[in-house]
PDB file of C-alpha atoms in Angstrom:
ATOM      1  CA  UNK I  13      -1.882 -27.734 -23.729  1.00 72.00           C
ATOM      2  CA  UNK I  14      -0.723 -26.022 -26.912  1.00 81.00           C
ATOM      3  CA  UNK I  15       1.242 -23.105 -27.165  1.00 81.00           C
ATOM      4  CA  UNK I  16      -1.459 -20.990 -28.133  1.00 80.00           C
ATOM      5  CA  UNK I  17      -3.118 -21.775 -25.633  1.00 87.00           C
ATOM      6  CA  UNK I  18      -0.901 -21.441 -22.825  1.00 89.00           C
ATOM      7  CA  UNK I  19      -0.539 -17.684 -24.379  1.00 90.00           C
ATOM      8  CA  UNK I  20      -4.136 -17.079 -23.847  1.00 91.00           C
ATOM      9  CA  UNK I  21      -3.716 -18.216 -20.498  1.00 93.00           C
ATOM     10  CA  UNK I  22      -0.875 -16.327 -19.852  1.00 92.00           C
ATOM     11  CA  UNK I  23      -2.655 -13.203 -21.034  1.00 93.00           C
ATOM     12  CA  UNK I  24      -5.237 -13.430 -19.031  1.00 94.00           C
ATOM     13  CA  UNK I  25      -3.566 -14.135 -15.835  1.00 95.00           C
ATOM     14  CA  UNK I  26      -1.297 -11.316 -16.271  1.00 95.00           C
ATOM     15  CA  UNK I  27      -3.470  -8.931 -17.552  1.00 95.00           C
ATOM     16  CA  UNK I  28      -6.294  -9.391 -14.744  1.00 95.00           C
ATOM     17  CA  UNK I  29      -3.698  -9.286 -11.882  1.00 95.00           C
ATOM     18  CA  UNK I  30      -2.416  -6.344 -13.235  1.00 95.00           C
ATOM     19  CA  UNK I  31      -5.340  -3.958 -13.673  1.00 96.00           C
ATOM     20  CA  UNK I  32      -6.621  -5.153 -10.543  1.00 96.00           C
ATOM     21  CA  UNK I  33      -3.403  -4.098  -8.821  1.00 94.00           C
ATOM     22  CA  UNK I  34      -2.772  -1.367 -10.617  1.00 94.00           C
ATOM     23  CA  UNK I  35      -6.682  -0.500  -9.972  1.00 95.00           C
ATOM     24  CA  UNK I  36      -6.281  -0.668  -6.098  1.00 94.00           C
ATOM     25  CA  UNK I  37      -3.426   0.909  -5.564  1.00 92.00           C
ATOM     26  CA  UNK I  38      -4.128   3.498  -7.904  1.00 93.00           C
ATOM     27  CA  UNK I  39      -7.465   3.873  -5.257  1.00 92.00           C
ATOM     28  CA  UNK I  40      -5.218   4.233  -2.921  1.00 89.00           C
ATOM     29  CA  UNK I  41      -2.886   7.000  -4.252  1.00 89.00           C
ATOM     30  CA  UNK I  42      -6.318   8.750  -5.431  1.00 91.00           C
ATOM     31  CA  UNK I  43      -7.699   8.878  -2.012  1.00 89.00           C
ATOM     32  CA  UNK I  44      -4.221  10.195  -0.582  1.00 88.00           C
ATOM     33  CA  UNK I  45      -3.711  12.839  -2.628  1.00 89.00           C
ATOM     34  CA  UNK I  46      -7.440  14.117  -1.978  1.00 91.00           C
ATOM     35  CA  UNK I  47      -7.094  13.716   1.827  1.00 91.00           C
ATOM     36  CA  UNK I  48      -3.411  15.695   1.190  1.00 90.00           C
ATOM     37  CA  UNK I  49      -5.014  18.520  -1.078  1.00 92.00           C
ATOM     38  CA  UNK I  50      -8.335  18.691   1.031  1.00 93.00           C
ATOM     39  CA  UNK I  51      -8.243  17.062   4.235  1.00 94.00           C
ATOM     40  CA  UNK I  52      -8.139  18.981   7.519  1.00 96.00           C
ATOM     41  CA  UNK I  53      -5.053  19.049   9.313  1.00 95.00           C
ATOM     42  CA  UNK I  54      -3.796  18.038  12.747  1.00 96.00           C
ATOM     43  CA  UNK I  55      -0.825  17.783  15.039  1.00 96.00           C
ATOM     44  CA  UNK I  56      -0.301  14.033  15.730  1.00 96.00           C
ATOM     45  CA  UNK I  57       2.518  12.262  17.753  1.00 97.00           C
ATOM     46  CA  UNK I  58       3.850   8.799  17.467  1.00 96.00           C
ATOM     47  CA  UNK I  59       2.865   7.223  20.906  1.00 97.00           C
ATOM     48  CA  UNK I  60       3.919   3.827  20.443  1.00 95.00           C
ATOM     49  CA  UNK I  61       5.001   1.031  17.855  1.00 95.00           C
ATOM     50  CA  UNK I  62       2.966  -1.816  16.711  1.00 92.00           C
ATOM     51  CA  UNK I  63       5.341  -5.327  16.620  1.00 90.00           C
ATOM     52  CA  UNK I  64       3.851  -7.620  14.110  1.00 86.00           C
ATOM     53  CA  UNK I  65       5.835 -10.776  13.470  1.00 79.00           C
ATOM     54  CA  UNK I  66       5.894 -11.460   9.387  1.00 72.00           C
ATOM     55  CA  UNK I  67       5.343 -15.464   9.083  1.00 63.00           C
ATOM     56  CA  UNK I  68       4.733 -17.136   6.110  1.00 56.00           C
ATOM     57  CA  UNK I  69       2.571 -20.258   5.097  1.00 53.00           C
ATOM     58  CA  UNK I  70       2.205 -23.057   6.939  1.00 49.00           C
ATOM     59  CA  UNK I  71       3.353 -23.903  10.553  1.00 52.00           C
ATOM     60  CA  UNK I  72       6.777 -22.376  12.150  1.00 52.00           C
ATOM     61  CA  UNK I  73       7.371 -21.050   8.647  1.00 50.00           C
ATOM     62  CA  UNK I  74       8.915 -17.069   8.866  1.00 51.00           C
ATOM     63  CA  UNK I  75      10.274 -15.086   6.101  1.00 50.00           C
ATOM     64  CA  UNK I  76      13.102 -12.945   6.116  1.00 47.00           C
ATOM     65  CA  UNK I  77      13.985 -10.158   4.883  1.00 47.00           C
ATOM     66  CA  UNK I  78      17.836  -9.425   4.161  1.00 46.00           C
ATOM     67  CA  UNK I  79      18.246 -11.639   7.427  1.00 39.00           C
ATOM     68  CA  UNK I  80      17.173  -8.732   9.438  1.00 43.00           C
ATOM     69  CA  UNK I  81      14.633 -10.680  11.568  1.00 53.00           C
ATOM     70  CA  UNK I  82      11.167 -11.251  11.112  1.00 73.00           C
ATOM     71  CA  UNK I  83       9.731  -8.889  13.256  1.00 86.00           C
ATOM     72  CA  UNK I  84       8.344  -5.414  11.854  1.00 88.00           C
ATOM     73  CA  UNK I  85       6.728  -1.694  13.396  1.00 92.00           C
ATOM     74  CA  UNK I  86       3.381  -0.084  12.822  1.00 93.00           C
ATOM     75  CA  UNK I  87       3.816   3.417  13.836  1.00 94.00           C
ATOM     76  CA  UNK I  88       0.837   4.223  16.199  1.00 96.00           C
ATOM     77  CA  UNK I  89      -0.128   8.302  16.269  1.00 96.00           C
ATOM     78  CA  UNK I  90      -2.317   9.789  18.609  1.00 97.00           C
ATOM     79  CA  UNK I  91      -4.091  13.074  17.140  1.00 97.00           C
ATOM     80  CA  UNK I  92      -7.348  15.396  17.841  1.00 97.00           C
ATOM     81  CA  UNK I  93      -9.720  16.163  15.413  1.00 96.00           C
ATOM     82  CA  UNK I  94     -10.880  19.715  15.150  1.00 95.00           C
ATOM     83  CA  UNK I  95     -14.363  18.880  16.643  1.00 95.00           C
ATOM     84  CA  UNK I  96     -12.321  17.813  19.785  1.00 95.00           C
ATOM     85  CA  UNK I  97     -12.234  13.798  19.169  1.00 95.00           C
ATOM     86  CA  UNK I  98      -9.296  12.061  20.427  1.00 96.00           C
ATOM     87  CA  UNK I  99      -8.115   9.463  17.694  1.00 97.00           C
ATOM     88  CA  UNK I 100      -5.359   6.803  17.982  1.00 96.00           C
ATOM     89  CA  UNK I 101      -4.723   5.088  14.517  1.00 94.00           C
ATOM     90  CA  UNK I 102      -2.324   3.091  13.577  1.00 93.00           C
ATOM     91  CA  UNK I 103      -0.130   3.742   9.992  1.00 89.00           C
ATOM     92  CA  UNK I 104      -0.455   1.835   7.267  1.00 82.00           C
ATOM     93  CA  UNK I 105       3.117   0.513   6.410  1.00 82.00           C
ATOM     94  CA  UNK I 106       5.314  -1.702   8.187  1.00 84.00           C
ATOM     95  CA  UNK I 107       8.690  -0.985   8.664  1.00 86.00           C
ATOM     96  CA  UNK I 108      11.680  -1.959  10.644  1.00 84.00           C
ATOM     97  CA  UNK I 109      12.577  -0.275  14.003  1.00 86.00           C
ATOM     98  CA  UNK I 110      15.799   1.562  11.919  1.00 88.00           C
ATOM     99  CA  UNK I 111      13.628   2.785   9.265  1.00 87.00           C
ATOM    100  CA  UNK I 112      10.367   3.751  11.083  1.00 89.00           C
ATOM    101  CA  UNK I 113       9.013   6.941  12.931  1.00 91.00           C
ATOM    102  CA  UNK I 114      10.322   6.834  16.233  1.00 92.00           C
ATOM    103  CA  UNK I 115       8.188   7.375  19.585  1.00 95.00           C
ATOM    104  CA  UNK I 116       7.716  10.895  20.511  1.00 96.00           C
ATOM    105  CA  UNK I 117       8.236  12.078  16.657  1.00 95.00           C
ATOM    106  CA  UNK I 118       5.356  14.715  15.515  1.00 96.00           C
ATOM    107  CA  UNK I 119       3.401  14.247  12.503  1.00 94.00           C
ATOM    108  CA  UNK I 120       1.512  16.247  10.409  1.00 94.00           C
ATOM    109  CA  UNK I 121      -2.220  14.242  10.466  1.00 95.00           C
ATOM    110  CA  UNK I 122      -4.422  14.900   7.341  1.00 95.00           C
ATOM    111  CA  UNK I 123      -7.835  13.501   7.875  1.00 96.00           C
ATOM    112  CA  UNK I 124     -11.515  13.758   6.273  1.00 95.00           C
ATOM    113  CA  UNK I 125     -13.589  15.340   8.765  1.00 95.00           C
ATOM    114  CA  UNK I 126     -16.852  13.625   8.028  1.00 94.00           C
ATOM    115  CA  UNK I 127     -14.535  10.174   8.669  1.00 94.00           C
ATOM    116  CA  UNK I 128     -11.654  11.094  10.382  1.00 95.00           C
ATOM    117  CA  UNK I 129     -10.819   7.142  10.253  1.00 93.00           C
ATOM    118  CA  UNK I 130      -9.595   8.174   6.923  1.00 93.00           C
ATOM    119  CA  UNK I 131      -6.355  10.077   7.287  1.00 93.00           C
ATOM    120  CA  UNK I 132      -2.474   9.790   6.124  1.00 91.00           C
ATOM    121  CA  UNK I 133       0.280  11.332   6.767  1.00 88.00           C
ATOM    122  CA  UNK I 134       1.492  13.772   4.345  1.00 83.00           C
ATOM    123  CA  UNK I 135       5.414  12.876   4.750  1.00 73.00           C
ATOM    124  CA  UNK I 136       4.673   9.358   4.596  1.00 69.00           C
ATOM    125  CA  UNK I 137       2.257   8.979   1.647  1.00 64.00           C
ATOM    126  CA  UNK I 138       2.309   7.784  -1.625  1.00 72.00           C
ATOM    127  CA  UNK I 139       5.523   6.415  -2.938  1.00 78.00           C
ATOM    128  CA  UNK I 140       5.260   2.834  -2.305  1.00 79.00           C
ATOM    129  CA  UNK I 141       1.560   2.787  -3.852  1.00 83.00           C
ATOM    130  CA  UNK I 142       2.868   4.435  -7.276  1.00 89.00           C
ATOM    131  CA  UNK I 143       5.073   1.201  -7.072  1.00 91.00           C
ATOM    132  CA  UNK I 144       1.866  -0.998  -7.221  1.00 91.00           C
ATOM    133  CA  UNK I 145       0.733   1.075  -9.643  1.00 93.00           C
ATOM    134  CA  UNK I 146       4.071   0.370 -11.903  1.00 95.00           C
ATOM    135  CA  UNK I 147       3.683  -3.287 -10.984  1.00 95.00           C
ATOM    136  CA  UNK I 148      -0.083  -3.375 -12.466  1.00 95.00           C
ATOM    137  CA  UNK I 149       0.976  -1.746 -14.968  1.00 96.00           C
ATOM    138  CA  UNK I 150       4.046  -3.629 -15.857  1.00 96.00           C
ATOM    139  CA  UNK I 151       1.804  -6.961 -15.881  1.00 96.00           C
ATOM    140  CA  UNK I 152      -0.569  -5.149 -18.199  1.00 96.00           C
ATOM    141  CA  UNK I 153       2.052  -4.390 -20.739  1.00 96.00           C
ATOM    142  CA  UNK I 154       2.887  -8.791 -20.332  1.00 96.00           C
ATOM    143  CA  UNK I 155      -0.414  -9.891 -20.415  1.00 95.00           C
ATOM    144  CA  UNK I 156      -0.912  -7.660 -23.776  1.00 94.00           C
ATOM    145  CA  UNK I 157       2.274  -9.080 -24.912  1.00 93.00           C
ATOM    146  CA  UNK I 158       0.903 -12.604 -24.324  1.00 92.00           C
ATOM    147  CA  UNK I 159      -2.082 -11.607 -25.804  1.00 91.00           C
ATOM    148  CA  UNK I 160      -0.063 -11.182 -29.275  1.00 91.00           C
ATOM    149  CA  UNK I 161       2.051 -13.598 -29.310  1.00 90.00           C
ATOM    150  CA  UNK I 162      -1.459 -15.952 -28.522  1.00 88.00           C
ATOM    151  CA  UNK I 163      -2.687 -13.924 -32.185  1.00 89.00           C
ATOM    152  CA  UNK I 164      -0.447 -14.587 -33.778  1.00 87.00           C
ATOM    153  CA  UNK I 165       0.372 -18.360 -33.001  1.00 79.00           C
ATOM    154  CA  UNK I 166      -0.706 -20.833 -35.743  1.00 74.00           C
ATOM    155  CA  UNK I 167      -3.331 -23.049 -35.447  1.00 59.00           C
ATOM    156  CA  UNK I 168      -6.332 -20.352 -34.601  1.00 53.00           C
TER     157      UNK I 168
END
């Protein structure tokens, strides 16, 4: 494979990755921001964490995170929707026992009431999705460099 194009390559791998992470998590921020600005609001409590256990590929294989276990909490909150439905729903980030909502902490719930299975929680949304956003951005920026460097390498 020639230089050039390995470059091409190069720019095209980072270049889709990144706008289609930056895309999605950009989606996401979008549609937390909304449900902050417009959703209807609720009192919510956490009633319980979710274990997961991380593993990685293949069989017996775990990763590790700062050698802190493997072993990480979904913050469950129970909340009522203003039409009187009782909803249990589960957070969307992971997080270790130290650094997660404890049991019995109350939330504010923010929640579209034509789906309330769309919801967030105001004090826990957004930061790590601007992240991805940075991220697909950042492989944007080297897939275009690619891209110029695969220009302007002889033999085109």
């Amino acid at each position: 494979m020639s230089t050039s194009q390995a470059l091409w390559l190069f720019a095209l791998v980072f270049t889709t990755t990144g706008a289609v992470i930056g895309a999605a998590a950009y989606a996401k921020v979008h549609r937390i921001r909304r449900l902050v600005r417009r959703g209807a609001r609720a009192q919510g409590v956490v009633i319980r964490l979710a274990a997961t256990q991380m593993e990685g590929h293949g069989e017996g294989a775990t990763l590790t995170f700062r050698s802190s276990g493997t072993t990480v909490y979904y913050p469950v909150v129970a909340w009522t929707t203003a039409d009187g439905r009782a909803m249990e729903t589960r957070t969307d980030i992971a997080r270790s026992r130290e650094k997660t909502l404890a049991v019995g902490t109350r939330v504010e719930v923010r929640y579209d009431p034509a789906k309330p299975t769309r919801w967030t929680l105001p004090a826990e949304s957004g930061l790590l999705w601007w992240l991805f956003v940075g991220i697909g951005a950042l492989f944007v920026v080297m897939g275009s460099g690619f891209l110029i460097g695969a220009l302007r390498a002889p033999g085109l």
